[in-house]
Amino acid sequence: MTILVTGGLGFIGSHTVVELIKNNYEVVIADNLANSKLEVLERLYQITGVRPIFYQIDVTDEALVEEIFRKHKFAGLIHFAGLKAVGESVEKPLDYYYNNIVSTMVLSKMCLRYQVDKFVFSSSATVYGEQPSPLREDMELKPRTNPYGETKAISERILIDTARANENFAVSLLRYFNPIGAHESGLIGEDPNGIPNNLMPFVTKVAKGLLVKLSVFGHDYDTVDGTGVRDYIHVVDLARGHVRAIEGLDTGVSIYNLGTGKGTSVLELVNAFIRVNGVDVPYEFVGRRSGDVATCFADVSKVERELGWKAELTIEDMVRDAWGFEQGGE
Ligand code: NAD
Ligand code: UD1
C-alpha cells in the first residue's frame, strides 16, 4: 500500500513517514522544502533503512501533482504541506490562503480523478478558538481571527463538502493540539527557521545558550500557576495517530482531536525540562501575548473509542527528546 505524504520532510510529516514505514507502507513524499531540508530524507533512511521516493514539488501546482498521481497508485494521502506561522499569516494573508487552500483543492481534485479514496488532513486545535476546554469535535468552529486559523477551517469545509458529494471519498480531519518532542534517535525533530515562536523550540534554544532567556507570556491567567495551559503531545504519538487514522478510514468524514487530554502550564513544562535534562532555562515573566487563550486541551474520548488510539508518551519523554534533537543538531 502506497501513501502520498505531502510535507513529509517537515516536523510532523517526517515522524509520520517513520511510523508508516514501520507499519509496512510504501511512502512517496512531496515537499517543496519551503520549511524543511533535504537532509531529512537521509535521516529518514538512517532511522528506517528505507529511502522513500521523494518529489521536490509545490503541491499547489496541479500539473506537477498530476504527474505523481499518474505514476503511482496511492491507497491514500496525508496532507501536511502548509504554512503554519500565525504571525506571518497576518502579514502575508494571500500567501497563506493560496498555499494552504489551493493545495487542499488540487490534491482533492486529483484524488477524485485517480480514485484515491482516503484523505487525511492536518487540522489544528486553533479551529475551536476561545471556547472552554476540554474541546470536543462536535463544538462549533470559531477559528482564531488570523488567516492561518481560517485556512484550516476553510480546508476542513472544502473536504467535508467534497466527501458529501463523492461517496467513495473518505476524509479524516485531525485536529492537533501542541505537538512537541522529537524522534528518540535525535535525528529528526522541529527545526524552525530564525527565532522560534512556539514554546518548546524556544526553550531548547535557551537551554543551548543560543537565546538568552525565555519570556513567559503572562502569569496572571486563571490557571494552576497563572501561566498558559496547553495539551502538549509527543510528535511520535501524533505520528502513530495518523497510521491509525489511515487504517480506520472507511467512508464519509471523521473528525478527531489528537492530544493527550491533559493540560500542562508553561512553568510545569519548563520545570520538567530543567529537571529531566539537568540544564538551566533562565526565564522572566512578561505580559500576555495577544491572541493567546488561558487554557486549551482536548477531549480525546472519541479518537480512543473509535480508533483505539491513545497518546502514551509523557511530558518527561517530550522534553527529553526535544533536548536530544537540539543537541544532535550541534
Ligand atoms: P512544517 O513546516 O515542519 O512542515 C510542513 C512541510 O510542508 C514543510 O516541509 C514544507 O516545506 C512543506 N510545504 C509547505 N508548503 C508546501 C507546498 N505548497 N508544497 C509542498 N510542500 C510544502 O510543519 P509541521 O509542524 O510539520 O506541520 C504540518 C502540518 O500540520 C501543517 O499543515 C500545519 O499547519 C499543521 N499543524 C501543525 C501544528 C504544529 O504545532 N506544528 C499544529 C496544528 C496543525
Ligand atoms: C500555537 C499556534 C496555534 C496552534 C497551536 C497548536 C501561535 C501563535 N499559535 O499556539 O495556532 O493551533 O500552537 O499547535 O503560534 N509561550 C511563552 N513564551 C514563548 C512562547 C510561548 O510563554 O516564547 C506560551 C504561550 O503563551 C502559550 C504556551 O507557551 O501559553 C504555548 O505557546 P505556543 O507553543 O506558541 O503554542 P500555542 O499558543 O498553543
Coordinates of C-alpha atoms and ligand atoms in Angstrom, one line a residue:
M1 CA 0.0 0.0 0.0
T2 CA 1.5 3.3 -1.1
I3 CA 0.7 6.5 0.8
L4 CA 1.4 10.0 -0.6
V5 CA 2.7 12.3 2.2
T6 CA 2.8 16.0 1.4
G7 CA 5.1 18.0 3.6
G8 CA 6.8 14.7 4.5
L9 CA 10.1 16.3 5.3
G10 CA 8.6 18.7 7.8
F11 CA 8.3 18.2 11.6
I12 CA 5.2 16.1 11.9
G13 CA 5.4 14.7 8.3
S14 CA 8.8 13.2 8.8
H15 CA 7.8 11.4 12.1
T16 CA 4.7 10.1 10.3
V17 CA 6.8 8.7 7.5
V18 CA 8.9 6.7 10.0
E19 CA 5.7 5.2 11.5
L20 CA 4.2 4.5 8.1
I21 CA 7.4 2.6 7.1
K22 CA 7.4 0.7 10.4
N23 CA 3.9 -0.4 9.5
N24 CA 5.0 -1.6 6.1
Y25 CA 3.5 1.1 4.0
E26 CA 5.4 2.4 1.0
V27 CA 5.7 6.2 1.2
V28 CA 6.0 8.8 -1.5
I29 CA 6.9 12.3 -0.2
A30 CA 6.1 15.6 -2.0
D31 CA 7.6 18.6 -0.4
N32 CA 8.9 21.9 -1.8
L33 CA 11.4 22.4 1.0
A34 CA 9.8 25.8 1.9
N35 CA 10.3 24.9 5.6
S36 CA 12.4 21.8 5.6
K37 CA 15.8 20.5 4.5
L38 CA 16.7 17.7 2.0
E39 CA 19.0 16.3 4.7
V40 CA 15.8 15.0 6.5
L41 CA 15.5 12.4 3.7
E42 CA 18.9 10.9 4.6
R43 CA 17.9 11.0 8.3
L44 CA 14.7 9.0 7.4
Y45 CA 16.9 6.4 5.7
Q46 CA 19.2 6.2 8.8
I47 CA 16.2 5.6 11.0
T48 CA 14.2 3.2 8.9
G49 CA 16.7 1.7 6.4
V50 CA 14.3 2.7 3.6
R51 CA 14.6 5.6 1.2
P52 CA 11.2 7.0 0.4
I53 CA 10.5 8.2 -3.1
F54 CA 10.8 12.0 -3.0
Y55 CA 9.5 14.7 -5.3
Q56 CA 10.5 18.3 -4.7
I57 CA 7.4 20.0 -5.9
D58 CA 4.9 22.6 -4.8
V59 CA 1.6 20.8 -4.2
T60 CA -0.4 23.8 -5.4
D61 CA 1.0 23.1 -8.9
E62 CA -1.7 21.0 -10.4
A63 CA 0.3 19.7 -13.4
L64 CA 3.2 18.5 -11.2
V65 CA 0.8 16.9 -8.7
E66 CA -1.0 15.1 -11.5
E67 CA 2.3 13.7 -12.8
I68 CA 2.8 12.0 -9.4
F69 CA -0.8 10.6 -9.4
R70 CA -0.2 9.2 -12.9
K71 CA 3.0 7.5 -11.8
H72 CA 1.8 5.9 -8.6
K73 CA -1.3 4.1 -7.4
F74 CA -2.0 5.6 -4.0
A75 CA -4.1 3.9 -1.3
G76 CA -4.4 7.3 0.4
L77 CA -2.7 10.5 1.2
I78 CA -1.8 12.6 4.2
H79 CA -1.7 16.3 3.6
F80 CA 0.8 18.0 5.9
A81 CA 2.1 20.6 3.5
G82 CA 1.2 24.0 4.6
L83 CA 2.4 27.3 6.0
K84 CA 1.9 27.4 9.8
A85 CA 3.3 30.6 11.4
V86 CA 0.4 32.6 12.8
G87 CA 2.1 35.9 13.0
E88 CA 3.4 35.6 9.4
S89 CA -0.1 34.7 8.2
V90 CA -1.3 38.1 9.4
E91 CA 1.4 39.9 7.4
K92 CA 1.1 37.7 4.3
P93 CA -2.5 36.6 4.2
L94 CA -2.6 35.9 0.5
D95 CA 0.5 33.5 0.7
Y96 CA -1.3 31.6 3.4
Y97 CA -4.7 31.4 1.8
Y98 CA -3.2 30.5 -1.6
N99 CA -0.8 27.8 -0.3
N100 CA -3.0 26.2 2.3
I101 CA -6.3 26.2 0.4
V102 CA -5.2 25.7 -3.2
S103 CA -3.1 22.7 -2.1
T104 CA -6.1 21.1 -0.5
M105 CA -8.2 21.7 -3.6
V106 CA -5.6 20.4 -6.0
L107 CA -5.0 17.3 -4.0
S108 CA -8.7 16.6 -3.6
K109 CA -9.3 17.0 -7.3
M110 CA -6.5 14.5 -8.1
C111 CA -7.9 12.1 -5.6
L112 CA -11.3 12.1 -7.3
R113 CA -9.7 11.9 -10.8
Y114 CA -7.4 9.0 -9.9
Q115 CA -9.7 7.2 -7.5
V116 CA -7.6 7.8 -4.3
D117 CA -10.2 7.3 -1.6
K118 CA -8.6 8.2 1.6
F119 CA -7.6 11.8 2.5
V120 CA -6.1 12.6 5.9
F121 CA -5.8 16.3 6.7
S122 CA -3.6 18.2 9.2
S123 CA -6.0 20.5 11.0
S124 CA -5.5 22.3 14.3
A125 CA -7.0 23.0 17.6
T126 CA -6.9 26.6 16.5
V127 CA -10.3 26.0 14.8
Y128 CA -12.0 25.9 18.2
G129 CA -11.0 29.4 19.1
E130 CA -11.8 30.7 22.6
Q131 CA -14.1 28.0 23.8
P132 CA -13.9 26.3 27.2
S133 CA -11.7 23.1 27.4
P134 CA -12.0 20.2 27.1
L135 CA -12.6 20.8 23.4
R136 CA -14.9 18.3 21.7
E137 CA -15.1 17.6 18.0
D138 CA -18.8 18.5 17.8
M139 CA -18.2 22.0 19.0
E140 CA -18.9 24.9 16.6
L141 CA -15.8 26.1 14.8
K142 CA -14.7 29.6 15.8
P143 CA -11.2 29.8 14.4
R144 CA -8.9 32.4 16.0
T145 CA -9.0 35.6 13.9
N146 CA -5.9 35.1 11.9
P147 CA -5.5 33.9 8.3
Y148 CA -3.7 30.7 9.4
G149 CA -6.7 29.5 11.5
E150 CA -9.1 30.5 8.7
T151 CA -7.2 28.3 6.2
K152 CA -7.6 25.3 8.4
A153 CA -11.4 25.9 8.9
I154 CA -11.9 26.5 5.2
S155 CA -9.9 23.5 4.2
E156 CA -12.0 21.3 6.6
R157 CA -15.2 22.7 4.9
I158 CA -13.9 22.0 1.4
L159 CA -13.0 18.4 2.3
I160 CA -16.4 17.8 4.1
D161 CA -18.3 19.1 1.1
T162 CA -16.2 17.1 -1.3
A163 CA -16.8 13.9 0.7
R164 CA -20.5 14.6 0.9
A165 CA -20.7 14.8 -2.9
N166 CA -18.5 11.8 -3.6
E167 CA -19.4 8.7 -1.6
N168 CA -16.2 6.8 -2.1
F169 CA -14.0 9.8 -0.9
A170 CA -13.3 9.3 2.8
V171 CA -11.8 12.2 4.8
S172 CA -10.2 12.3 8.2
L173 CA -9.7 15.7 9.8
L174 CA -7.1 15.5 12.5
R175 CA -7.1 18.5 14.9
Y176 CA -3.6 18.6 16.5
F177 CA -3.1 20.1 19.9
N178 CA 0.5 21.1 20.7
P179 CA 3.0 18.7 19.1
I180 CA 6.5 18.8 20.7
G181 CA 9.4 16.4 21.2
A182 CA 11.3 14.5 18.5
H183 CA 12.3 11.0 17.4
E184 CA 14.2 9.3 20.2
S185 CA 17.3 8.9 17.9
G186 CA 17.7 12.7 17.9
L187 CA 17.9 12.6 14.1
I188 CA 14.7 14.3 13.2
G189 CA 12.7 17.0 15.1
E190 CA 11.5 20.5 15.0
D191 CA 13.9 22.9 13.3
P192 CA 12.2 26.2 12.8
N193 CA 14.0 29.0 10.8
G194 CA 15.0 32.0 12.8
I195 CA 13.8 32.8 16.3
P196 CA 11.1 30.3 17.3
N197 CA 7.5 31.5 18.0
N198 CA 6.5 28.4 19.9
L199 CA 7.4 27.4 23.4
M200 CA 9.3 24.2 23.1
P201 CA 11.8 25.1 20.4
F202 CA 12.4 28.4 22.2
V203 CA 13.2 26.6 25.4
T204 CA 15.7 24.2 23.7
K205 CA 17.5 27.2 22.2
V206 CA 17.7 29.0 25.6
A207 CA 19.0 25.8 27.2
K208 CA 21.7 25.6 24.5
G209 CA 22.7 29.2 25.1
L210 CA 21.6 30.4 21.6
L211 CA 19.0 32.6 23.2
V212 CA 19.5 34.5 26.5
K213 CA 16.2 33.8 28.2
L214 CA 12.6 32.7 27.8
S215 CA 9.9 35.2 28.0
V216 CA 6.9 33.6 29.7
F217 CA 3.8 35.3 28.2
G218 CA 1.5 36.1 31.1
H219 CA 1.4 34.8 34.7
D220 CA -2.0 36.2 35.7
Y221 CA -4.2 33.6 33.9
D222 CA -6.8 31.7 35.8
T223 CA -4.7 28.5 35.8
V224 CA -2.8 26.3 38.2
D225 CA 0.2 28.8 38.4
G226 CA -1.0 31.7 36.3
T227 CA 0.8 30.7 33.1
G228 CA -1.0 29.4 30.0
V229 CA -2.1 25.8 29.8
R230 CA -1.8 23.6 26.7
D231 CA -2.2 20.0 25.7
Y232 CA 1.3 19.0 24.6
I233 CA 1.6 15.8 22.7
H234 CA 4.7 13.9 21.7
V235 CA 5.2 14.1 17.9
V236 CA 5.7 10.3 17.8
D237 CA 2.3 9.7 19.4
L238 CA 0.8 12.1 16.9
A239 CA 2.5 10.3 14.0
R240 CA 1.1 7.0 15.2
G241 CA -2.3 8.6 15.3
H242 CA -2.0 9.1 11.6
V243 CA -1.4 5.5 10.9
R244 CA -4.5 4.6 12.9
A245 CA -6.5 7.3 11.0
I246 CA -5.4 5.8 7.6
E247 CA -6.3 2.3 8.8
G248 CA -9.6 3.3 10.3
L249 CA -10.8 5.4 7.4
D250 CA -13.7 3.9 5.7
T251 CA -16.4 6.2 4.3
G252 CA -17.6 9.7 4.9
V253 CA -15.9 12.3 7.2
S254 CA -14.3 11.5 10.6
I255 CA -13.0 14.3 12.8
Y256 CA -10.6 13.6 15.7
N257 CA -8.7 15.6 18.3
L258 CA -5.1 14.4 18.6
G259 CA -4.0 15.4 22.0
T260 CA -3.4 13.8 25.4
G261 CA -6.4 15.3 27.1
K262 CA -4.2 16.7 29.8
G263 CA -3.2 20.4 30.3
T264 CA 0.3 21.4 31.3
S265 CA 1.3 25.0 32.2
V266 CA 4.3 26.9 30.7
L267 CA 6.0 26.7 34.1
E268 CA 5.3 23.0 34.5
L269 CA 6.8 22.3 31.1
V270 CA 9.9 24.4 31.7
N271 CA 10.4 22.9 35.1
A272 CA 10.1 19.4 33.7
F273 CA 12.7 20.3 31.0
I274 CA 15.1 21.6 33.7
R275 CA 14.6 18.5 35.9
V276 CA 14.8 15.8 33.3
N277 CA 17.7 17.3 31.3
G278 CA 19.7 18.8 34.1
V279 CA 20.1 22.1 32.3
D280 CA 19.2 25.6 33.2
V281 CA 16.5 27.6 31.4
P282 CA 16.5 31.2 32.5
Y283 CA 13.1 32.9 32.2
E284 CA 11.3 36.1 33.0
F285 CA 7.6 36.9 33.2
V286 CA 6.3 39.4 30.6
G287 CA 2.9 40.5 29.5
R288 CA 0.4 38.2 27.8
R289 CA 0.8 37.5 24.0
S290 CA -2.1 38.9 22.1
G291 CA -4.5 36.2 20.8
D292 CA -3.5 33.7 23.5
V293 CA -6.1 31.8 25.5
A294 CA -5.6 30.8 29.1
T295 CA -6.3 27.1 28.6
C296 CA -6.6 24.7 25.7
F297 CA -6.8 20.9 26.0
A298 CA -8.6 18.2 24.1
D299 CA -11.4 15.8 24.9
V300 CA -9.8 12.6 23.5
S301 CA -12.6 10.2 24.2
K302 CA -13.8 10.0 20.6
V303 CA -10.5 9.0 19.0
E304 CA -9.9 6.5 21.8
R305 CA -13.3 4.9 21.3
E306 CA -13.4 4.9 17.5
L307 CA -9.8 4.3 16.5
G308 CA -8.4 2.7 19.7
W309 CA -5.6 5.3 19.7
K310 CA -4.3 7.0 22.8
A311 CA -1.2 9.1 23.4
E312 CA 1.3 7.1 25.5
L313 CA 4.4 9.2 25.9
T314 CA 4.8 11.6 28.9
I315 CA 5.9 15.2 29.3
E316 CA 9.2 13.8 30.5
D317 CA 9.6 11.9 27.2
M318 CA 8.7 15.0 25.3
V319 CA 11.3 17.3 27.0
R320 CA 14.0 14.6 26.9
D321 CA 13.6 14.0 23.2
A322 CA 13.3 17.7 22.3
W323 CA 16.6 18.3 24.0
G324 CA 18.1 15.2 22.4
F325 CA 17.3 16.6 19.0
E326 CA 18.6 20.1 19.8
Q327 CA 21.9 18.5 20.9
G328 CA 22.1 16.2 17.9
G329 CA 21.9 19.4 15.8
E330 CA 25.2 20.6 17.2
Ligands
NAD1 P1 6.5 22.0 8.9 O1 6.6 23.4 8.4 O2 7.6 21.5 9.7 O3 6.1 21.0 7.7 C1 5.3 21.4 6.6 C2 6.1 20.9 5.4 O4 5.3 21.3 4.2 C3 7.5 21.6 5.2 O5 8.4 20.5 5.0 C4 7.3 22.5 4.0 O6 8.5 22.6 3.2 C5 6.2 21.8 3.2 N1 5.4 22.7 2.3 C6 4.7 23.8 2.7 N2 4.0 24.3 1.6 C7 4.2 23.4 0.6 C8 3.8 23.3 -0.7 N3 2.9 24.2 -1.2 N4 4.2 22.3 -1.5 C9 5.0 21.3 -1.0 N5 5.4 21.3 0.3 C10 5.1 22.4 1.1 O7 5.1 22.0 9.8 P2 4.6 20.9 10.8 O8 4.7 21.4 12.2 O9 5.2 19.6 10.4 O10 3.1 20.9 10.4 C11 2.5 20.0 9.4 C12 1.0 20.4 9.2 O11 0.4 20.3 10.5 C13 0.8 21.8 8.7 O12 -0.3 21.8 7.8 C14 0.4 22.6 10.0 O13 -0.4 23.7 9.7 C15 -0.3 21.5 10.8 N6 -0.3 21.8 12.2 C16 0.9 21.9 12.9 C17 0.9 22.2 14.2 C18 2.2 22.4 15.0 O14 2.1 22.9 16.1 N7 3.3 22.0 14.5 C19 -0.3 22.3 14.9 C20 -1.5 22.1 14.2 C21 -1.5 21.8 12.9
UD1_2 C1 0.3 27.6 18.6 C2 -0.3 28.4 17.5 C3 -1.7 27.9 17.2 C4 -1.8 26.4 17.1 C5 -1.2 25.8 18.3 C6 -1.3 24.3 18.3 C7 0.9 30.5 17.6 C8 0.8 32.0 17.9 N1 -0.3 29.8 17.8 O1 -0.4 28.2 19.8 O2 -2.2 28.5 16.0 O3 -3.1 26.0 16.9 O4 0.1 26.2 18.5 O5 -0.2 23.8 17.6 O6 1.9 30.1 17.1 N2 4.8 30.8 25.4 C9 5.6 31.6 26.2 N3 6.8 32.0 25.7 C10 7.1 31.8 24.4 C11 6.3 31.0 23.6 C12 5.1 30.6 24.1 O7 5.3 31.8 27.4 O8 8.2 32.3 24.0 C13 3.5 30.3 26.0 C14 2.2 30.8 25.2 O9 1.8 31.9 25.8 C15 1.3 29.6 25.5 C16 2.3 28.4 25.5 O10 3.6 28.9 25.8 O11 0.7 29.7 26.8 C17 2.3 27.6 24.2 O12 2.6 28.5 23.2 P1 2.9 28.0 21.7 O13 3.9 26.9 21.7 O14 3.1 29.2 20.8 O15 1.5 27.3 21.2 P2 0.0 27.9 21.2 O16 -0.1 29.2 21.9 O17 -0.9 26.9 21.8

